[in-house]
Amino acid sequence: MTFAAPAAVLTQLGRRAVAVHLKDGPGGHGEQQTPIGTGDLQVPALLAAGEQMAWHIAEIDTTELDVFDLLESNRTAIPDLGRTVA
């Protein structure tokens, strides 16, 4: 099974995409998540492709980190990338 690059999908969707759930890490199914901007996913490219979106939701499925520390890191990472406000 092959998947489309998330940034390409957002580019195709254009203004129809109004929100995105973000997470980062190694990128494999079930892998432990890391703070946004520190994993293998191209979050800056994804945010640039969906620059019209007002909503960026930090999602956490699995992590070995303290969940609240990861939430705080993600809360500051997205605005630091210049794409939304906290």
PDB file of C-alpha atoms in Angstrom:
ATOM      1  CA  MET A   1       0.000   0.000   0.000  1.00  0.00           C
ATOM      2  CA  THR A   2       1.313   3.444  -0.853  1.00  0.00           C
ATOM      3  CA  PHE A   3       0.275   6.701   0.696  1.00  0.00           C
ATOM      4  CA  ALA A   4       0.265  10.224  -0.695  1.00  0.00           C
ATOM      5  CA  ALA A   5       2.511  12.767   0.969  1.00  0.00           C
ATOM      6  CA  PRO A   6       0.427  14.776   3.471  1.00  0.00           C
ATOM      7  CA  ALA A   7       1.641  18.105   2.040  1.00  0.00           C
ATOM      8  CA  ALA A   8       0.556  17.021  -1.455  1.00  0.00           C
ATOM      9  CA  VAL A   9      -2.892  16.062  -0.164  1.00  0.00           C
ATOM     10  CA  LEU A  10      -3.319  19.446   1.529  1.00  0.00           C
ATOM     11  CA  THR A  11      -2.213  21.204  -1.633  1.00  0.00           C
ATOM     12  CA  GLN A  12      -4.834  19.245  -3.605  1.00  0.00           C
ATOM     13  CA  LEU A  13      -7.562  20.007  -1.075  1.00  0.00           C
ATOM     14  CA  GLY A  14      -6.766  23.716  -0.989  1.00  0.00           C
ATOM     15  CA  ARG A  15      -9.348  25.777   0.889  1.00  0.00           C
ATOM     16  CA  ARG A  16     -11.502  22.704   1.504  1.00  0.00           C
ATOM     17  CA  ALA A  17      -9.032  21.732   4.255  1.00  0.00           C
ATOM     18  CA  VAL A  18      -9.951  23.805   7.294  1.00  0.00           C
ATOM     19  CA  ALA A  19      -8.109  21.892  10.036  1.00  0.00           C
ATOM     20  CA  VAL A  20      -5.386  19.323  10.437  1.00  0.00           C
ATOM     21  CA  HIS A  21      -4.396  16.966  13.240  1.00  0.00           C
ATOM     22  CA  LEU A  22      -0.631  17.037  13.683  1.00  0.00           C
ATOM     23  CA  LYS A  23       1.756  14.612  15.287  1.00  0.00           C
ATOM     24  CA  ASP A  24       5.390  13.710  14.709  1.00  0.00           C
ATOM     25  CA  GLY A  25       7.774  10.867  15.321  1.00  0.00           C
ATOM     26  CA  PRO A  26       9.318   8.009  13.365  1.00  0.00           C
ATOM     27  CA  GLY A  27       6.245   7.838  11.123  1.00  0.00           C
ATOM     28  CA  GLY A  28       5.528   4.126  11.429  1.00  0.00           C
ATOM     29  CA  HIS A  29       2.203   2.748  12.619  1.00  0.00           C
ATOM     30  CA  GLY A  30       2.244   2.427  16.403  1.00  0.00           C
ATOM     31  CA  GLU A  31       5.599   4.211  16.782  1.00  0.00           C
ATOM     32  CA  GLN A  32       6.120   6.495  19.764  1.00  0.00           C
ATOM     33  CA  GLN A  33       5.397  10.143  19.058  1.00  0.00           C
ATOM     34  CA  THR A  34       7.916  12.926  19.593  1.00  0.00           C
ATOM     35  CA  PRO A  35       7.429  16.695  19.826  1.00  0.00           C
ATOM     36  CA  ILE A  36       6.232  18.306  16.592  1.00  0.00           C
ATOM     37  CA  GLY A  37       9.227  19.240  14.471  1.00  0.00           C
ATOM     38  CA  THR A  38      11.562  16.593  15.918  1.00  0.00           C
ATOM     39  CA  GLY A  39      10.453  13.460  14.066  1.00  0.00           C
ATOM     40  CA  ASP A  40      10.662  12.122  10.523  1.00  0.00           C
ATOM     41  CA  LEU A  41       7.516  13.842   9.300  1.00  0.00           C
ATOM     42  CA  GLN A  42       7.870  17.016   7.267  1.00  0.00           C
ATOM     43  CA  VAL A  43       5.687  19.188   9.496  1.00  0.00           C
ATOM     44  CA  PRO A  44       6.984  22.551   8.173  1.00  0.00           C
ATOM     45  CA  ALA A  45       6.123  21.486   4.589  1.00  0.00           C
ATOM     46  CA  LEU A  46       2.735  20.248   5.747  1.00  0.00           C
ATOM     47  CA  LEU A  47       1.972  23.535   7.483  1.00  0.00           C
ATOM     48  CA  ALA A  48       3.145  25.534   4.467  1.00  0.00           C
ATOM     49  CA  ALA A  49       0.925  23.483   2.147  1.00  0.00           C
ATOM     50  CA  GLY A  50      -2.059  24.132   4.380  1.00  0.00           C
ATOM     51  CA  GLU A  51      -1.283  27.734   5.223  1.00  0.00           C
ATOM     52  CA  GLN A  52      -4.946  28.721   4.763  1.00  0.00           C
ATOM     53  CA  MET A  53      -5.965  26.567   7.726  1.00  0.00           C
ATOM     54  CA  ALA A  54      -6.853  28.311  10.952  1.00  0.00           C
ATOM     55  CA  TRP A  55      -6.917  25.146  13.061  1.00  0.00           C
ATOM     56  CA  HIS A  56      -3.902  22.957  13.862  1.00  0.00           C
ATOM     57  CA  ILE A  57      -4.693  20.284  16.422  1.00  0.00           C
ATOM     58  CA  ALA A  58      -1.816  18.526  18.187  1.00  0.00           C
ATOM     59  CA  GLU A  59      -2.736  14.866  18.466  1.00  0.00           C
ATOM     60  CA  ILE A  60      -1.121  12.317  20.787  1.00  0.00           C
ATOM     61  CA  ASP A  61      -1.684   8.599  20.332  1.00  0.00           C
ATOM     62  CA  THR A  62       1.345   6.889  21.853  1.00  0.00           C
ATOM     63  CA  THR A  63       4.426   8.316  23.510  1.00  0.00           C
ATOM     64  CA  GLU A  64       7.054   7.365  26.036  1.00  0.00           C
ATOM     65  CA  LEU A  65       7.287  11.025  27.053  1.00  0.00           C
ATOM     66  CA  ASP A  66       5.241  12.690  29.737  1.00  0.00           C
ATOM     67  CA  VAL A  67       1.970  13.522  27.950  1.00  0.00           C
ATOM     68  CA  PHE A  68       1.731  16.999  29.471  1.00  0.00           C
ATOM     69  CA  ASP A  69       5.328  17.817  28.524  1.00  0.00           C
ATOM     70  CA  LEU A  70       4.612  16.673  24.965  1.00  0.00           C
ATOM     71  CA  LEU A  71       1.448  18.781  24.838  1.00  0.00           C
ATOM     72  CA  GLU A  72       3.367  21.851  25.981  1.00  0.00           C
ATOM     73  CA  SER A  73       6.123  21.232  23.460  1.00  0.00           C
ATOM     74  CA  ASN A  74       3.569  20.849  20.661  1.00  0.00           C
ATOM     75  CA  ARG A  75       1.683  23.946  21.816  1.00  0.00           C
ATOM     76  CA  THR A  76       4.792  26.062  21.331  1.00  0.00           C
ATOM     77  CA  ALA A  77       6.157  24.305  18.235  1.00  0.00           C
ATOM     78  CA  ILE A  78       3.326  25.145  15.836  1.00  0.00           C
ATOM     79  CA  PRO A  79       3.315  28.918  16.499  1.00  0.00           C
ATOM     80  CA  ASP A  80       7.126  28.873  16.342  1.00  0.00           C
ATOM     81  CA  LEU A  81       6.735  27.585  12.789  1.00  0.00           C
ATOM     82  CA  GLY A  82       4.682  30.729  12.116  1.00  0.00           C
ATOM     83  CA  ARG A  83       1.466  29.029  11.121  1.00  0.00           C
ATOM     84  CA  THR A  84      -1.013  29.599  13.928  1.00  0.00           C
ATOM     85  CA  VAL A  85      -1.400  31.217  17.317  1.00  0.00           C
ATOM     86  CA  ALA A  86      -1.446  29.541  20.704  1.00  0.00           C
TER      87      ALA A  86
END
